[in-house]
Amino acid sequence: MSRPKDAPPGSPWLNRFEGFHEGFSRPGYFFEWDGVQHSGFAPELPKVADPKYYLEPPNRLPNSGVPSDEELDRMFRTEEHQAATLRGMTTYQINSMNRWVQFTPELPPMSGGHLQSDSTPAAQAEAARVWREYGIKVDESKWFSFFRKERWCDWTSTSPPSKKEGIKWSMDDPKLFEAFSPALELANRVLQTLVDQKHPTEPFEEPMVFVSQEMEVKLAEKYNTEVPKDEAASRDKSEWKERLEGLLEMVIWSFFDSKLIAEGLTHMTVEHCIPAIITMDINRLPPLMDPTITIAERVRLLFKVSCTIVHELTHALVACRLNNYVPGSFEDHKNNGRAVRTHDIIVDFQGVAEAGLHVENAYYGGIHHFTLAGLPITSITHEAPSGMLKRLYAFVPGPWSEDGASFKSTYVQSSYASRLLSEAWWQDPDLPVRSLDYFHKPYTFTSEARTGELRWDPPTIQEPEASDLYYGPNKRDFDTWNEREALRNTIREEWYDMEFGFWLSSPWSYTDYMLFINDFAKPFAEKDEVKCATLAEQLVRATVNWKNPDKYWDNFPQNEWDTETTYMHHCIGK
């Protein structure tokens, strides 16, 4: 939801994360008070004014006592918005996961860049040096051919706010390549690892429904038949690589401006000499090319871009497989006189043809979500199939789709992203199977919700076990979380539960509708009757079933003990 051109000045949080805000369409991402437009992600009580050095502990606690009603409403409103958007966590809590990064056991853990002490030239130079010397080493000569520069086409942006002559985005630009190539390097190493280990994702034949070996075993058990031979596993890994290179030999890449719709798109051109064109969103490039972003922000962003690359490459792989059919074979399927082409294989009989999501889930232990543009405040993966994607998986049987079925989201820690983007991790000869447990993904910070419900549970924080392979970095993140939670609880413990209960049962807690009331003030002052009437009508329709006379009065208090308050917005609009 982009800010209008005549909007008031933006707060520091809004200005720094504006691209992140614009990746959403629902209301509530901007709040206005004191003549300034504020970010709904900015932490309140303890208030964190700096959107970059947000982990700096306060030098004194706020004044004791219950905050004013205005301060309480501001805090509860923004935190409800954060919990709904960030899957049960507030920004203050999520920031704890960006405290530490570590690229090599040769050096102690390093600050992620969000303390005031990280702002000095010396600290920034040291962070740049560590990334340069110990970060993942880009070696294009070792890439699969379909990742290399010669497969990338330039793209010129001519839409606002570009210059009149346009902005050229090219992998031949050294600055762009330096910033973007670590994501390609990581994607290449992930694929190479899975090929070496013969990860059962890509079949050698061309079925439209791919049945994995795991599913073949289940089917054989169910129907008491012999388990088919695992043909893919019997092939040498050199054949796997040859197969992958052969299928993708005509795929090309470029860039595009998604207008915040997608991080990447694969244009499938079946029955064409170029079966797929993959385009990556340019809105990720300016932050990556900005030397002032923190090291934690950089690794989180590169990790997410790398996942998008693998996701889109999967769609291209499907297009290339379809291209192996006899030209014209898809013209037999007609729909109102128009040809219908199937764009993705269906995996294990699941009723969703979305191979990119399937591969994300299989490789990374979840589907990445909602970091569409600009700097990411966080990155989250969620299970699939789940209530988060109920429409896509509508035909997949299973208890997951029933109302009340729980599903989990997992937060990506910056320490984990830095590990995958470190050369030491990839060169460690003593590391067990590198892709084990989704490349050794930690589950320290998770949250849970249920299908058919609107609210997420408070986050679950799992203390790492001393036997964990990555006990050290996970324990540091765990301890940082607890230290910051203790500080916040000290500030709030005397009044929070009671005041939040009062607020939650009041009409002020319906934050989307409160925005209509806030927005009403300006057109009312300007005597804009049309705008006032429009906002009033939105309030009238907001919370009361006004179309059905028999149910209309059911939305109002039935007796003096009825504390339902949703009707108030309707009455205000009337």
PDB file of N, CA, C and O in Angstrom, residues 332-383:
ATOM      1  N   ASP A 332      -4.304 -30.389 -28.172  1.00  0.00           N
ATOM      2  CA  ASP A 332      -5.463 -31.265 -28.133  1.00  0.00           C
ATOM      3  C   ASP A 332      -6.425 -30.892 -27.013  1.00  0.00           C
ATOM      4  O   ASP A 332      -7.587 -31.279 -27.040  1.00  0.00           O
ATOM      5  N   HIS A 333      -5.936 -30.158 -26.036  1.00  0.00           N
ATOM      6  CA  HIS A 333      -6.775 -29.790 -24.896  1.00  0.00           C
ATOM      7  C   HIS A 333      -7.361 -28.406 -25.151  1.00  0.00           C
ATOM      8  O   HIS A 333      -6.640 -27.418 -25.194  1.00  0.00           O
ATOM      9  N   LYS A 334      -8.658 -28.357 -25.325  1.00  0.00           N
ATOM     10  CA  LYS A 334      -9.306 -27.100 -25.687  1.00  0.00           C
ATOM     11  C   LYS A 334     -10.203 -26.605 -24.555  1.00  0.00           C
ATOM     12  O   LYS A 334     -10.817 -27.391 -23.828  1.00  0.00           O
ATOM     13  N   ASN A 335     -10.276 -25.324 -24.445  1.00  0.00           N
ATOM     14  CA  ASN A 335     -11.165 -24.697 -23.469  1.00  0.00           C
ATOM     15  C   ASN A 335     -11.771 -23.479 -24.134  1.00  0.00           C
ATOM     16  O   ASN A 335     -11.082 -22.478 -24.343  1.00  0.00           O
ATOM     17  N   ASN A 336     -13.032 -23.596 -24.493  1.00  0.00           N
ATOM     18  CA  ASN A 336     -13.707 -22.512 -25.214  1.00  0.00           C
ATOM     19  C   ASN A 336     -12.953 -22.134 -26.495  1.00  0.00           C
ATOM     20  O   ASN A 336     -12.816 -20.958 -26.835  1.00  0.00           O
ATOM     21  N   GLY A 337     -12.440 -23.169 -27.155  1.00  0.00           N
ATOM     22  CA  GLY A 337     -11.773 -22.916 -28.420  1.00  0.00           C
ATOM     23  C   GLY A 337     -10.326 -22.483 -28.300  1.00  0.00           C
ATOM     24  O   GLY A 337      -9.653 -22.288 -29.301  1.00  0.00           O
ATOM     25  N   ARG A 338      -9.816 -22.326 -27.076  1.00  0.00           N
ATOM     26  CA  ARG A 338      -8.432 -21.895 -26.890  1.00  0.00           C
ATOM     27  C   ARG A 338      -7.592 -23.036 -26.354  1.00  0.00           C
ATOM     28  O   ARG A 338      -8.063 -23.853 -25.574  1.00  0.00           O
ATOM     29  N   ALA A 339      -6.335 -23.086 -26.775  1.00  0.00           N
ATOM     30  CA  ALA A 339      -5.449 -24.150 -26.317  1.00  0.00           C
ATOM     31  C   ALA A 339      -5.142 -23.978 -24.840  1.00  0.00           C
ATOM     32  O   ALA A 339      -4.996 -22.863 -24.341  1.00  0.00           O
ATOM     33  N   VAL A 340      -5.070 -25.090 -24.130  1.00  0.00           N
ATOM     34  CA  VAL A 340      -4.730 -25.077 -22.708  1.00  0.00           C
ATOM     35  C   VAL A 340      -3.407 -25.806 -22.526  1.00  0.00           C
ATOM     36  O   VAL A 340      -3.248 -26.934 -22.972  1.00  0.00           O
ATOM     37  N   ARG A 341      -2.454 -25.173 -21.881  1.00  0.00           N
ATOM     38  CA  ARG A 341      -1.180 -25.805 -21.609  1.00  0.00           C
ATOM     39  C   ARG A 341      -0.999 -25.952 -20.102  1.00  0.00           C
ATOM     40  O   ARG A 341      -1.248 -25.019 -19.353  1.00  0.00           O
ATOM     41  N   THR A 342      -0.558 -27.107 -19.676  1.00  0.00           N
ATOM     42  CA  THR A 342      -0.273 -27.323 -18.261  1.00  0.00           C
ATOM     43  C   THR A 342       1.080 -26.708 -17.956  1.00  0.00           C
ATOM     44  O   THR A 342       2.055 -27.012 -18.620  1.00  0.00           O
ATOM     45  N   HIS A 343       1.151 -25.874 -16.927  1.00  0.00           N
ATOM     46  CA  HIS A 343       2.375 -25.113 -16.663  1.00  0.00           C
ATOM     47  C   HIS A 343       3.284 -25.743 -15.626  1.00  0.00           C
ATOM     48  O   HIS A 343       4.404 -25.314 -15.478  1.00  0.00           O
ATOM     49  N   ASP A 344       2.839 -26.711 -14.892  1.00  0.00           N
ATOM     50  CA  ASP A 344       3.689 -27.331 -13.891  1.00  0.00           C
ATOM     51  C   ASP A 344       3.303 -28.791 -13.742  1.00  0.00           C
ATOM     52  O   ASP A 344       2.149 -29.176 -13.961  1.00  0.00           O
ATOM     53  N   ILE A 345       4.283 -29.593 -13.352  1.00  0.00           N
ATOM     54  CA  ILE A 345       3.966 -30.966 -13.000  1.00  0.00           C
ATOM     55  C   ILE A 345       3.228 -30.972 -11.669  1.00  0.00           C
ATOM     56  O   ILE A 345       3.287 -30.023 -10.892  1.00  0.00           O
ATOM     57  N   ILE A 346       2.535 -32.053 -11.402  1.00  0.00           N
ATOM     58  CA  ILE A 346       1.879 -32.266 -10.117  1.00  0.00           C
ATOM     59  C   ILE A 346       2.686 -33.325  -9.381  1.00  0.00           C
ATOM     60  O   ILE A 346       2.985 -34.388  -9.919  1.00  0.00           O
ATOM     61  N   VAL A 347       3.071 -33.033  -8.167  1.00  0.00           N
ATOM     62  CA  VAL A 347       3.970 -33.895  -7.406  1.00  0.00           C
ATOM     63  C   VAL A 347       3.173 -34.759  -6.439  1.00  0.00           C
ATOM     64  O   VAL A 347       2.371 -34.248  -5.651  1.00  0.00           O
ATOM     65  N   ASP A 348       3.397 -36.072  -6.522  1.00  0.00           N
ATOM     66  CA  ASP A 348       2.767 -37.022  -5.597  1.00  0.00           C
ATOM     67  C   ASP A 348       1.255 -36.849  -5.518  1.00  0.00           C
ATOM     68  O   ASP A 348       0.661 -36.908  -4.433  1.00  0.00           O
ATOM     69  N   PHE A 349       0.633 -36.591  -6.673  1.00  0.00           N
ATOM     70  CA  PHE A 349      -0.819 -36.490  -6.794  1.00  0.00           C
ATOM     71  C   PHE A 349      -1.409 -35.295  -6.051  1.00  0.00           C
ATOM     72  O   PHE A 349      -2.618 -35.205  -5.873  1.00  0.00           O
ATOM     73  N   GLN A 350      -0.566 -34.377  -5.592  1.00  0.00           N
ATOM     74  CA  GLN A 350      -1.101 -33.193  -4.935  1.00  0.00           C
ATOM     75  C   GLN A 350      -1.854 -32.356  -5.963  1.00  0.00           C
ATOM     76  O   GLN A 350      -1.428 -32.215  -7.093  1.00  0.00           O
ATOM     77  N   GLY A 351      -2.968 -31.797  -5.540  1.00  0.00           N
ATOM     78  CA  GLY A 351      -3.802 -31.046  -6.477  1.00  0.00           C
ATOM     79  C   GLY A 351      -3.348 -29.627  -6.675  1.00  0.00           C
ATOM     80  O   GLY A 351      -4.156 -28.720  -6.752  1.00  0.00           O
ATOM     81  N   VAL A 352      -2.059 -29.388  -6.684  1.00  0.00           N
ATOM     82  CA  VAL A 352      -1.552 -28.043  -6.944  1.00  0.00           C
ATOM     83  C   VAL A 352      -0.344 -28.171  -7.848  1.00  0.00           C
ATOM     84  O   VAL A 352       0.600 -28.898  -7.550  1.00  0.00           O
ATOM     85  N   ALA A 353      -0.404 -27.517  -8.988  1.00  0.00           N
ATOM     86  CA  ALA A 353       0.717 -27.547  -9.918  1.00  0.00           C
ATOM     87  C   ALA A 353       1.590 -26.321  -9.648  1.00  0.00           C
ATOM     88  O   ALA A 353       1.529 -25.333 -10.357  1.00  0.00           O
ATOM     89  N   GLU A 354       2.361 -26.356  -8.590  1.00  0.00           N
ATOM     90  CA  GLU A 354       3.248 -25.248  -8.220  1.00  0.00           C
ATOM     91  C   GLU A 354       4.576 -25.848  -7.795  1.00  0.00           C
ATOM     92  O   GLU A 354       4.870 -26.017  -6.616  1.00  0.00           O
ATOM     93  N   ALA A 355       5.359 -26.219  -8.816  1.00  0.00           N
ATOM     94  CA  ALA A 355       6.609 -26.920  -8.531  1.00  0.00           C
ATOM     95  C   ALA A 355       7.582 -26.062  -7.742  1.00  0.00           C
ATOM     96  O   ALA A 355       8.388 -26.580  -6.961  1.00  0.00           O
ATOM     97  N   GLY A 356       7.553 -24.730  -7.938  1.00  0.00           N
ATOM     98  CA  GLY A 356       8.449 -23.859  -7.193  1.00  0.00           C
ATOM     99  C   GLY A 356       8.226 -23.954  -5.699  1.00  0.00           C
ATOM    100  O   GLY A 356       9.177 -24.049  -4.912  1.00  0.00           O
ATOM    101  N   LEU A 357       6.970 -23.941  -5.287  1.00  0.00           N
ATOM    102  CA  LEU A 357       6.656 -24.069  -3.863  1.00  0.00           C
ATOM    103  C   LEU A 357       7.056 -25.445  -3.347  1.00  0.00           C
ATOM    104  O   LEU A 357       7.565 -25.579  -2.227  1.00  0.00           O
ATOM    105  N   HIS A 358       6.816 -26.465  -4.155  1.00  0.00           N
ATOM    106  CA  HIS A 358       7.175 -27.817  -3.731  1.00  0.00           C
ATOM    107  C   HIS A 358       8.677 -27.919  -3.470  1.00  0.00           C
ATOM    108  O   HIS A 358       9.108 -28.491  -2.466  1.00  0.00           O
ATOM    109  N   VAL A 359       9.482 -27.362  -4.362  1.00  0.00           N
ATOM    110  CA  VAL A 359      10.930 -27.454  -4.211  1.00  0.00           C
ATOM    111  C   VAL A 359      11.411 -26.608  -3.039  1.00  0.00           C
ATOM    112  O   VAL A 359      12.284 -27.025  -2.275  1.00  0.00           O
ATOM    113  N   GLU A 360      10.859 -25.404  -2.863  1.00  0.00           N
ATOM    114  CA  GLU A 360      11.215 -24.603  -1.683  1.00  0.00           C
ATOM    115  C   GLU A 360      10.964 -25.392  -0.407  1.00  0.00           C
ATOM    116  O   GLU A 360      11.785 -25.419   0.507  1.00  0.00           O
ATOM    117  N   ASN A 361       9.805 -26.019  -0.347  1.00  0.00           N
ATOM    118  CA  ASN A 361       9.444 -26.787   0.841  1.00  0.00           C
ATOM    119  C   ASN A 361      10.382 -27.971   1.033  1.00  0.00           C
ATOM    120  O   ASN A 361      10.807 -28.280   2.147  1.00  0.00           O
ATOM    121  N   ALA A 362      10.747 -28.639  -0.079  1.00  0.00           N
ATOM    122  CA  ALA A 362      11.602 -29.819   0.001  1.00  0.00           C
ATOM    123  C   ALA A 362      13.052 -29.467   0.332  1.00  0.00           C
ATOM    124  O   ALA A 362      13.728 -30.199   1.057  1.00  0.00           O
ATOM    125  N   TYR A 363      13.549 -28.349  -0.196  1.00  0.00           N
ATOM    126  CA  TYR A 363      14.949 -27.983   0.002  1.00  0.00           C
ATOM    127  C   TYR A 363      15.178 -27.237   1.308  1.00  0.00           C
ATOM    128  O   TYR A 363      16.182 -27.451   1.982  1.00  0.00           O
ATOM    129  N   TYR A 364      14.260 -26.304   1.627  1.00  0.00           N
ATOM    130  CA  TYR A 364      14.502 -25.376   2.730  1.00  0.00           C
ATOM    131  C   TYR A 364      13.576 -25.587   3.923  1.00  0.00           C
ATOM    132  O   TYR A 364      13.618 -24.811   4.876  1.00  0.00           O
ATOM    133  N   GLY A 365      12.752 -26.606   3.891  1.00  0.00           N
ATOM    134  CA  GLY A 365      11.899 -26.907   5.025  1.00  0.00           C
ATOM    135  C   GLY A 365      10.773 -25.937   5.227  1.00  0.00           C
ATOM    136  O   GLY A 365      10.282 -25.753   6.340  1.00  0.00           O
ATOM    137  N   GLY A 366      10.331 -25.298   4.161  1.00  0.00           N
ATOM    138  CA  GLY A 366       9.220 -24.355   4.248  1.00  0.00           C
ATOM    139  C   GLY A 366       9.230 -23.398   3.077  1.00  0.00           C
ATOM    140  O   GLY A 366      10.220 -23.304   2.336  1.00  0.00           O
ATOM    141  N   ILE A 367       8.121 -22.710   2.916  1.00  0.00           N
ATOM    142  CA  ILE A 367       7.959 -21.751   1.827  1.00  0.00           C
ATOM    143  C   ILE A 367       8.212 -20.354   2.379  1.00  0.00           C
ATOM    144  O   ILE A 367       7.636 -19.956   3.391  1.00  0.00           O
ATOM    145  N   HIS A 368       9.079 -19.609   1.720  1.00  0.00           N
ATOM    146  CA  HIS A 368       9.408 -18.265   2.183  1.00  0.00           C
ATOM    147  C   HIS A 368       8.257 -17.308   1.900  1.00  0.00           C
ATOM    148  O   HIS A 368       7.517 -17.475   0.935  1.00  0.00           O
ATOM    149  N   HIS A 369       8.175 -16.306   2.737  1.00  0.00           N
ATOM    150  CA  HIS A 369       6.987 -15.461   2.688  1.00  0.00           C
ATOM    151  C   HIS A 369       7.319 -13.989   2.862  1.00  0.00           C
ATOM    152  O   HIS A 369       8.197 -13.631   3.619  1.00  0.00           O
ATOM    153  N   PHE A 370       6.630 -13.160   2.131  1.00  0.00           N
ATOM    154  CA  PHE A 370       6.378 -11.728   2.284  1.00  0.00           C
ATOM    155  C   PHE A 370       7.580 -10.819   2.492  1.00  0.00           C
ATOM    156  O   PHE A 370       7.496  -9.828   3.192  1.00  0.00           O
ATOM    157  N   THR A 371       8.676 -11.050   1.874  1.00  0.00           N
ATOM    158  CA  THR A 371       9.733 -10.040   1.891  1.00  0.00           C
ATOM    159  C   THR A 371       9.893  -9.531   0.468  1.00  0.00           C
ATOM    160  O   THR A 371      10.891  -9.781  -0.194  1.00  0.00           O
ATOM    161  N   LEU A 372       8.896  -8.829  -0.019  1.00  0.00           N
ATOM    162  CA  LEU A 372       8.803  -8.539  -1.445  1.00  0.00           C
ATOM    163  C   LEU A 372       9.747  -7.462  -1.935  1.00  0.00           C
ATOM    164  O   LEU A 372      10.154  -7.484  -3.089  1.00  0.00           O
ATOM    165  N   ALA A 373      10.052  -6.496  -1.145  1.00  0.00           N
ATOM    166  CA  ALA A 373      10.838  -5.383  -1.679  1.00  0.00           C
ATOM    167  C   ALA A 373      11.631  -4.721  -0.572  1.00  0.00           C
ATOM    168  O   ALA A 373      11.304  -4.814   0.604  1.00  0.00           O
ATOM    169  N   GLY A 374      12.683  -4.013  -0.989  1.00  0.00           N
ATOM    170  CA  GLY A 374      13.452  -3.239  -0.032  1.00  0.00           C
ATOM    171  C   GLY A 374      14.169  -4.117   0.977  1.00  0.00           C
ATOM    172  O   GLY A 374      14.360  -5.315   0.798  1.00  0.00           O
ATOM    173  N   LEU A 375      14.575  -3.509   2.077  1.00  0.00           N
ATOM    174  CA  LEU A 375      15.247  -4.244   3.143  1.00  0.00           C
ATOM    175  C   LEU A 375      14.239  -5.128   3.873  1.00  0.00           C
ATOM    176  O   LEU A 375      13.146  -4.676   4.217  1.00  0.00           O
ATOM    177  N   PRO A 376      14.595  -6.376   4.135  1.00  0.00           N
ATOM    178  CA  PRO A 376      13.659  -7.246   4.857  1.00  0.00           C
ATOM    179  C   PRO A 376      13.786  -7.068   6.367  1.00  0.00           C
ATOM    180  O   PRO A 376      14.882  -7.144   6.912  1.00  0.00           O
ATOM    181  N   ILE A 377      12.693  -6.797   7.036  1.00  0.00           N
ATOM    182  CA  ILE A 377      12.710  -6.774   8.495  1.00  0.00           C
ATOM    183  C   ILE A 377      12.955  -8.183   9.019  1.00  0.00           C
ATOM    184  O   ILE A 377      13.624  -8.385  10.025  1.00  0.00           O
ATOM    185  N   THR A 378      12.434  -9.168   8.304  1.00  0.00           N
ATOM    186  CA  THR A 378      12.662 -10.558   8.674  1.00  0.00           C
ATOM    187  C   THR A 378      12.404 -11.430   7.471  1.00  0.00           C
ATOM    188  O   THR A 378      11.980 -10.957   6.412  1.00  0.00           O
ATOM    189  N   SER A 379      12.675 -12.709   7.613  1.00  0.00           N
ATOM    190  CA  SER A 379      12.304 -13.710   6.615  1.00  0.00           C
ATOM    191  C   SER A 379      11.731 -14.902   7.362  1.00  0.00           C
ATOM    192  O   SER A 379      12.286 -15.330   8.379  1.00  0.00           O
ATOM    193  N   ILE A 380      10.616 -15.426   6.867  1.00  0.00           N
ATOM    194  CA  ILE A 380       9.892 -16.480   7.566  1.00  0.00           C
ATOM    195  C   ILE A 380       9.553 -17.586   6.579  1.00  0.00           C
ATOM    196  O   ILE A 380       9.203 -17.321   5.428  1.00  0.00           O
ATOM    197  N   THR A 381       9.662 -18.828   7.001  1.00  0.00           N
ATOM    198  CA  THR A 381       9.188 -19.945   6.196  1.00  0.00           C
ATOM    199  C   THR A 381       7.986 -20.569   6.891  1.00  0.00           C
ATOM    200  O   THR A 381       7.903 -20.575   8.120  1.00  0.00           O
ATOM    201  N   HIS A 382       7.064 -21.087   6.100  1.00  0.00           N
ATOM    202  CA  HIS A 382       5.933 -21.784   6.705  1.00  0.00           C
ATOM    203  C   HIS A 382       5.695 -23.112   6.011  1.00  0.00           C
ATOM    204  O   HIS A 382       6.049 -23.307   4.844  1.00  0.00           O
ATOM    205  N   GLU A 383       5.100 -24.031   6.745  1.00  0.00           N
ATOM    206  CA  GLU A 383       4.877 -25.385   6.262  1.00  0.00           C
ATOM    207  C   GLU A 383       3.925 -25.401   5.071  1.00  0.00           C
ATOM    208  O   GLU A 383       3.085 -24.521   4.907  1.00  0.00           O
TER     209      GLU A 383
END
